[in-house]
Structure formats: C-alpha cells, structure tokens
Amino acid sequence: MTVRPIRPGDVPAAVGLVRELADYERALHEVRLTEEQLTACLFGEAPALFGHVAEDDEGRVVGLALWFLNFSTWRGTHGIYLEDLYVQPAQRGRGLGRALLSTLAAVCVERGYSRLEWSVLDWNTPSIEFYRAAGAVPMDDWTVFRLTDDAP
C-alpha cells in the first residue's frame, strides 16, 4: 500500500476514479472533467488543486484524494477542503481511505493549517460511518449552498 502525491501520469486513472465516484453518488451525468482540465489544474503554471493517490500492491492507482486550500477568517489560517476521497470498492477495508485522510491531516499539521473539511451526502451511510470512525464530526448547524450554470 502506497499513498503519494499525484503525478501527471496518474491523471487518466484519477479521472476514471472521479467518474466512478460520481456514478456511486448517482451523478455521473454531471461529470464534465477531462484529462486536460485535471492536468492543467494540478500541474499548470499556478496550481490551485492538489492530490494524492493510493496504489495497490501492483502499483495501480486505486484511490484518490483531490483537495484545495480554503481559509478560516476565525482561525486566521488556511485549511484543506477535500473535494473528493475515493477508493475502489474492491480495495476497501485495507486502510487506503484512512491512509489518504491521514496524509492530508499530516499536511495540515506540517503547514500549520487549522482545518481539514469536506462534504458527504446525507444518504451515504458507509462514508459517514468511515469518517466518524476516523474521528471526524459533522457540522450539523451548517447548510451547503451552491450557484451553478443555471443560476439566475
């Protein structure tokens, strides 16, 4: 089991994992991400997206964490917003998800970031249980809002 920063050669696998996650979340039809877009965001002139991958024993990318920086005005420090955490179902139960999450927590500590945050769908009980077991607490008093293409 290996967790490491994402490399350009991992982009095709990463896009595939994002599509698998979207399919699981019943939203595959919403995915527009291309390999070119992900490459530019991760490895362009001023990257604002970062990532780590988990490899199986044969070196195949089977898990992914994509994240970016946020900022807490109350804490006065940056934090990490975890956009996607996904491990292929056949690879679950081996500690890859926990290793990815722990890696991001270690990045927070190393860089003096105050928070590691993410969203999870209310119906995704397996993920909620996984996050609770890792020590995460839900932010029940907060509601996520979003504007997209169809906003007035």
Coordinates of N, CA and C in Angstrom, one line a residue:
M1 N 0.9 -1.2 0.0 CA 0.0 0.0 0.0 C 0.9 1.2 0.0
T2 N 0.6 2.1 -0.9 CA 1.4 3.4 -1.0 C 0.4 4.5 -1.2
V3 N 0.7 5.6 -0.5 CA 0.0 6.9 -0.7 C 1.1 7.9 -1.1
R4 N 0.9 8.6 -2.1 CA 1.9 9.6 -2.6 C 1.2 10.7 -3.3
P5 N 1.9 11.8 -3.5 CA 1.3 12.9 -4.3 C 1.1 12.4 -5.7
I6 N 0.0 13.0 -6.3 CA -0.4 12.6 -7.7 C 0.7 13.1 -8.6
R7 N 0.9 12.4 -9.7 CA 1.8 12.7 -10.8 C 1.1 12.8 -12.1
P8 N 1.7 13.5 -13.1 CA 1.0 13.7 -14.4 C 0.5 12.3 -15.0
G9 N 1.3 11.3 -14.9 CA 0.9 10.0 -15.4 C -0.3 9.4 -14.7
D10 N -0.7 9.9 -13.6 CA -1.8 9.4 -12.8 C -3.2 10.0 -13.3
V11 N -3.1 11.0 -14.1 CA -4.3 11.8 -14.4 C -5.4 10.9 -15.1
P12 N -5.1 10.0 -16.1 CA -6.2 9.2 -16.6 C -6.8 8.3 -15.6
A13 N -6.1 7.7 -14.7 CA -6.7 6.9 -13.6 C -7.5 7.8 -12.7
A14 N -7.0 9.0 -12.4 CA -7.7 9.9 -11.5 C -9.1 10.3 -12.1
V15 N -9.1 10.6 -13.4 CA -10.4 11.0 -14.0 C -11.3 9.8 -13.9
G16 N -10.8 8.6 -14.2 CA -11.6 7.4 -14.1 C -12.2 7.2 -12.7
L17 N -11.4 7.5 -11.6 CA -11.9 7.3 -10.3 C -12.9 8.4 -10.0
V18 N -12.8 9.6 -10.5 CA -13.8 10.6 -10.3 C -15.1 10.2 -10.9
R19 N -15.0 9.6 -12.1 CA -16.2 9.1 -12.7 C -16.9 8.0 -11.9
E20 N -16.1 7.1 -11.4 CA -16.6 6.0 -10.5 C -17.3 6.6 -9.3
L21 N -16.7 7.6 -8.7 CA -17.3 8.2 -7.5 C -18.6 8.9 -7.9
A22 N -18.6 9.6 -9.0 CA -19.9 10.3 -9.5 C -20.9 9.2 -9.7
D23 N -20.6 8.1 -10.3 CA -21.6 7.1 -10.6 C -22.1 6.5 -9.3
Y24 N -21.3 6.3 -8.3 CA -21.8 5.9 -7.0 C -22.7 6.9 -6.3
E25 N -22.4 8.2 -6.6 CA -23.2 9.2 -6.0 C -24.4 9.6 -6.9
R26 N -24.7 8.8 -7.9 CA -25.8 8.9 -8.7 C -25.8 10.2 -9.5
A27 N -24.6 10.7 -9.9 CA -24.5 11.9 -10.6 C -23.5 11.9 -11.7
L28 N -23.3 10.7 -12.3 CA -22.3 10.6 -13.4 C -22.6 11.5 -14.6
H29 N -23.9 11.7 -14.8 CA -24.3 12.6 -15.9 C -23.9 14.1 -15.7
E30 N -23.4 14.4 -14.5 CA -23.0 15.8 -14.2 C -21.5 16.0 -14.4
V31 N -20.7 14.9 -14.6 CA -19.3 15.0 -14.7 C -18.9 15.5 -16.1
R32 N -18.1 16.6 -16.1 CA -17.6 17.2 -17.3 C -16.0 17.1 -17.4
L33 N -15.4 16.7 -16.3 CA -14.0 16.7 -16.1 C -13.3 15.9 -17.2
T34 N -12.3 16.6 -17.8 CA -11.4 15.9 -18.8 C -10.0 15.7 -18.3
E35 N -9.3 14.9 -18.9 CA -7.9 14.7 -18.5 C -7.1 16.0 -18.7
E36 N -7.4 16.8 -19.7 CA -6.7 18.0 -20.0 C -7.0 19.0 -18.9
Q37 N -8.3 19.1 -18.5 CA -8.6 20.0 -17.4 C -7.9 19.7 -16.1
L38 N -8.0 18.4 -15.7 CA -7.3 18.0 -14.5 C -5.8 18.2 -14.5
T39 N -5.2 17.9 -15.6 CA -3.8 18.2 -15.8 C -3.5 19.6 -15.6
A40 N -4.2 20.5 -16.2 CA -4.0 22.0 -16.1 C -4.2 22.4 -14.6
C41 N -5.2 21.9 -14.0 CA -5.5 22.4 -12.6 C -4.4 21.9 -11.6
L42 N -3.9 20.7 -11.8 CA -2.9 20.1 -10.9 C -1.5 20.5 -11.2
F43 N -1.2 20.7 -12.5 CA 0.2 20.8 -12.9 C 0.5 22.1 -13.7
G44 N -0.5 23.0 -13.8 CA -0.3 24.2 -14.6 C 0.6 25.2 -14.0
E45 N 0.6 26.4 -14.5 CA 1.6 27.4 -14.0 C 1.3 27.8 -12.6
A46 N 0.1 27.9 -12.1 CA -0.2 28.2 -10.8 C -1.3 27.3 -10.2
P47 N -0.9 26.0 -9.9 CA -1.9 25.0 -9.5 C -2.7 25.5 -8.2
A48 N -4.0 25.3 -8.3 CA -4.8 25.6 -7.1 C -5.5 24.3 -6.6
L49 N -5.2 23.2 -7.3 CA -5.8 21.9 -6.9 C -4.6 21.0 -6.7
F50 N -4.7 20.1 -5.7 CA -3.7 19.2 -5.3 C -4.2 17.8 -5.1
G51 N -3.4 16.8 -5.1 CA -3.9 15.5 -5.0 C -2.9 14.5 -4.5
H52 N -3.5 13.4 -4.0 CA -2.7 12.2 -3.5 C -3.4 11.0 -4.1
V53 N -2.7 10.0 -4.4 CA -3.2 8.7 -4.8 C -2.8 7.6 -3.9
A54 N -3.6 6.6 -3.9 CA -3.3 5.3 -3.2 C -3.1 4.3 -4.3
E55 N -2.0 3.5 -4.2 CA -1.7 2.4 -5.1 C -1.9 1.1 -4.4
D56 N -2.3 0.1 -5.2 CA -2.4 -1.3 -4.7 C -1.0 -1.9 -4.7
D57 N -0.9 -3.2 -4.4 CA 0.4 -3.8 -4.3 C 1.1 -3.9 -5.7
E58 N 0.3 -3.8 -6.7 CA 0.9 -3.9 -8.1 C 1.2 -2.5 -8.7
G59 N 1.0 -1.4 -7.9 CA 1.3 -0.1 -8.4 C 0.2 0.6 -9.1
R60 N -1.0 0.0 -9.2 CA -2.1 0.6 -9.8 C -2.8 1.6 -8.9
V61 N -3.2 2.7 -9.5 CA -3.9 3.8 -8.7 C -5.3 3.3 -8.5
V62 N -5.7 3.1 -7.2 CA -7.0 2.6 -6.8 C -7.7 3.5 -5.9
G63 N -7.1 4.6 -5.5 CA -7.7 5.5 -4.6 C -7.2 6.9 -4.8
L64 N -7.9 7.9 -4.4 CA -7.6 9.3 -4.8 C -8.2 10.3 -3.7
A65 N -7.4 11.3 -3.5 CA -7.9 12.5 -2.7 C -7.5 13.7 -3.5
L66 N -8.5 14.5 -3.9 CA -8.3 15.8 -4.5 C -8.7 16.9 -3.6
W67 N -7.8 17.9 -3.4 CA -8.1 18.9 -2.4 C -7.6 20.3 -2.9
F68 N -8.0 21.3 -2.2 CA -7.6 22.7 -2.4 C -7.6 23.4 -1.1
L69 N -6.9 24.6 -1.1 CA -6.9 25.3 0.1 C -8.1 26.2 0.3
N70 N -8.6 26.3 1.6 CA -9.6 27.2 1.9 C -9.0 28.1 3.0
F71 N -9.7 29.0 3.6 CA -9.2 29.9 4.6 C -10.3 30.2 5.7
S72 N -9.8 30.1 6.9 CA -10.7 30.4 8.0 C -10.4 31.8 8.6
T73 N -11.3 32.7 8.4 CA -11.1 34.1 9.0 C -11.1 34.0 10.5
W74 N -11.8 33.1 11.1 CA -11.9 33.0 12.6 C -10.5 32.4 13.1
R75 N -9.9 31.5 12.4 CA -8.7 30.9 12.8 C -7.5 31.7 12.3
G76 N -7.7 32.4 11.2 CA -6.6 33.2 10.6 C -5.6 32.3 9.9
T77 N -6.0 31.1 9.4 CA -5.1 30.2 8.7 C -5.8 29.5 7.6
H78 N -5.0 29.0 6.7 CA -5.6 28.2 5.7 C -6.0 26.8 6.2
G79 N -6.7 26.1 5.4 CA -7.1 24.7 5.7 C -7.2 24.0 4.4
I80 N -7.5 22.7 4.5 CA -7.7 21.9 3.3 C -9.2 21.6 3.2
Y81 N -9.7 21.8 2.0 CA -11.0 21.3 1.6 C -10.8 20.1 0.7
L82 N -11.3 19.0 1.2 CA -11.2 17.7 0.5 C -12.4 17.6 -0.5
E83 N -12.1 17.8 -1.7 CA -13.1 17.7 -2.7 C -13.6 16.3 -3.0
D84 N -12.7 15.4 -3.2 CA -13.0 14.0 -3.4 C -12.1 13.1 -2.7
L85 N -12.7 12.1 -2.0 CA -11.9 11.0 -1.5 C -12.6 9.7 -2.0
Y86 N -11.9 8.9 -2.6 CA -12.5 7.7 -3.2 C -11.5 6.6 -3.3
V87 N -11.9 5.4 -2.9 CA -11.2 4.1 -3.0 C -12.1 3.1 -3.7
Q88 N -11.6 2.5 -4.7 CA -12.4 1.5 -5.4 C -12.9 0.5 -4.5
P89 N -14.2 0.0 -4.7 CA -14.8 -0.9 -3.7 C -14.0 -2.2 -3.5
A90 N -13.4 -2.7 -4.5 CA -12.6 -4.0 -4.3 C -11.4 -3.8 -3.4
Q91 N -11.0 -2.5 -3.2 CA -9.8 -2.2 -2.5 C -10.1 -1.7 -1.0
R92 N -11.3 -1.6 -0.7 CA -11.7 -1.0 0.6 C -11.5 -2.1 1.7
G93 N -11.3 -1.6 2.9 CA -11.0 -2.4 4.0 C -9.6 -2.7 4.2
R94 N -8.7 -2.1 3.4 CA -7.3 -2.3 3.5 C -6.5 -1.1 4.1
G95 N -7.3 -0.1 4.5 CA -6.7 1.1 5.1 C -6.3 2.2 4.2
L96 N -6.7 2.0 2.9 CA -6.3 3.1 1.9 C -7.0 4.4 2.1
G97 N -8.3 4.3 2.4 CA -9.0 5.6 2.7 C -8.5 6.3 3.9
R98 N -8.2 5.5 4.9 CA -7.7 6.1 6.2 C -6.3 6.7 5.9
A99 N -5.5 6.0 5.1 CA -4.2 6.5 4.8 C -4.2 7.8 4.0
L100 N -5.1 7.9 3.1 CA -5.3 9.1 2.3 C -5.7 10.3 3.3
L101 N -6.7 10.0 4.1 CA -7.2 11.0 5.1 C -6.0 11.4 6.0
S102 N -5.3 10.4 6.5 CA -4.2 10.7 7.5 C -3.1 11.5 6.8
T103 N -2.9 11.3 5.5 CA -1.9 12.0 4.8 C -2.3 13.5 4.7
L104 N -3.5 13.8 4.5 CA -4.0 15.1 4.4 C -4.0 15.8 5.8
A105 N -4.3 15.0 6.8 CA -4.2 15.6 8.2 C -2.7 15.9 8.5
A106 N -1.8 15.1 8.0 CA -0.4 15.4 8.3 C 0.1 16.6 7.5
V107 N -0.5 16.8 6.3 CA -0.2 18.1 5.6 C -0.7 19.3 6.3
C108 N -1.8 19.2 6.9 CA -2.4 20.3 7.7 C -1.4 20.6 8.9
V109 N -1.0 19.6 9.6 CA -0.1 19.8 10.7 C 1.2 20.4 10.3
E110 N 1.8 19.8 9.2 CA 3.1 20.3 8.7 C 3.1 21.7 8.3
R111 N 2.0 22.2 7.7 CA 1.9 23.5 7.2 C 1.2 24.5 8.1
G112 N 0.7 24.0 9.2 CA 0.1 24.9 10.2 C -1.4 25.3 9.8
Y113 N -2.0 24.4 9.0 CA -3.4 24.7 8.6 C -4.3 24.2 9.8
S114 N -5.4 24.9 9.9 CA -6.2 24.7 11.1 C -7.4 23.7 10.9
R115 N -7.7 23.4 9.7 CA -8.9 22.5 9.4 C -8.7 21.6 8.2
L116 N -9.3 20.5 8.3 CA -9.5 19.6 7.1 C -11.0 19.3 7.1
E117 N -11.6 19.8 6.0 CA -13.1 19.7 5.9 C -13.5 19.1 4.6
W118 N -14.7 18.6 4.5 CA -15.3 18.0 3.3 C -16.8 17.9 3.5
S119 N -17.5 17.6 2.4 CA -18.9 17.3 2.5 C -19.1 15.9 2.2
V120 N -20.2 15.3 2.7 CA -20.6 14.0 2.4 C -22.2 14.0 2.2
L121 N -22.6 13.2 1.2 CA -24.1 13.1 1.0 C -24.8 12.5 2.2
D122 N -25.9 13.0 2.6 CA -26.6 12.6 3.8 C -27.0 11.1 3.7
W123 N -27.2 10.6 2.5 CA -27.6 9.1 2.4 C -26.4 8.2 2.4
N124 N -25.2 8.7 2.3 CA -24.0 7.9 2.2 C -23.5 7.3 3.5
T125 N -24.3 6.5 4.1 CA -24.0 5.9 5.4 C -22.7 5.3 5.6
P126 N -22.2 4.5 4.6 CA -20.9 3.9 4.8 C -19.8 4.9 4.9
S127 N -19.9 6.0 4.1 CA -18.8 7.0 4.2 C -19.0 7.8 5.5
I128 N -20.2 8.1 6.0 CA -20.4 8.8 7.2 C -19.8 8.0 8.4
E129 N -20.1 6.7 8.4 CA -19.5 5.8 9.4 C -18.0 5.8 9.4
F130 N -17.4 5.7 8.2 CA -16.0 5.8 8.0 C -15.4 7.0 8.6
Y131 N -16.0 8.2 8.2 CA -15.5 9.5 8.7 C -15.6 9.6 10.2
R132 N -16.7 9.1 10.8 CA -16.9 9.2 12.2 C -15.8 8.3 12.9
A133 N -15.6 7.1 12.4 CA -14.6 6.2 12.9 C -13.2 6.8 12.9
A134 N -13.0 7.7 11.9 CA -11.7 8.4 11.8 C -11.6 9.6 12.8
G135 N -12.7 9.9 13.5 CA -12.7 11.0 14.5 C -13.3 12.3 14.0
A136 N -13.8 12.3 12.7 CA -14.4 13.5 12.2 C -15.8 13.7 12.8
V137 N -16.2 15.0 12.9 CA -17.5 15.3 13.4 C -18.3 16.1 12.4
P138 N -19.6 15.8 12.3 CA -20.4 16.5 11.3 C -20.7 17.9 11.8
M139 N -20.9 18.8 10.8 CA -21.2 20.2 11.0 C -22.7 20.4 10.8
D140 N -23.5 19.8 11.7 CA -24.9 19.8 11.6 C -25.6 21.2 11.5
D141 N -25.0 22.2 12.0 CA -25.6 23.5 12.0 C -25.4 24.3 10.8
W142 N -24.7 23.7 9.8 CA -24.3 24.4 8.6 C -25.0 23.7 7.4
T143 N -25.4 24.5 6.4 CA -26.0 24.0 5.2 C -25.2 24.5 4.0
V144 N -24.9 23.6 3.1 CA -24.1 23.9 1.9 C -25.0 24.6 0.9
F145 N -24.6 25.7 0.3 CA -25.3 26.4 -0.8 C -24.4 26.4 -2.0
R146 N -25.0 26.5 -3.2 CA -24.2 26.5 -4.4 C -24.9 27.3 -5.5
L147 N -24.2 28.0 -6.3 CA -24.6 28.6 -7.5 C -23.9 27.9 -8.7
T148 N -24.7 27.5 -9.7 CA -24.1 26.9 -10.9 C -24.5 27.6 -12.1
D149 N -24.3 26.9 -13.3 CA -24.6 27.5 -14.6 C -26.0 28.0 -14.7
D150 N -27.0 27.3 -14.1 CA -28.4 27.7 -14.3 C -28.8 28.7 -13.3
A151 N -28.0 29.3 -12.5 CA -28.4 30.3 -11.5 C -28.8 31.6 -12.3
P152 N -29.8 32.2 -11.8 CA -30.3 33.5 -12.5 C -29.2 34.6 -12.4

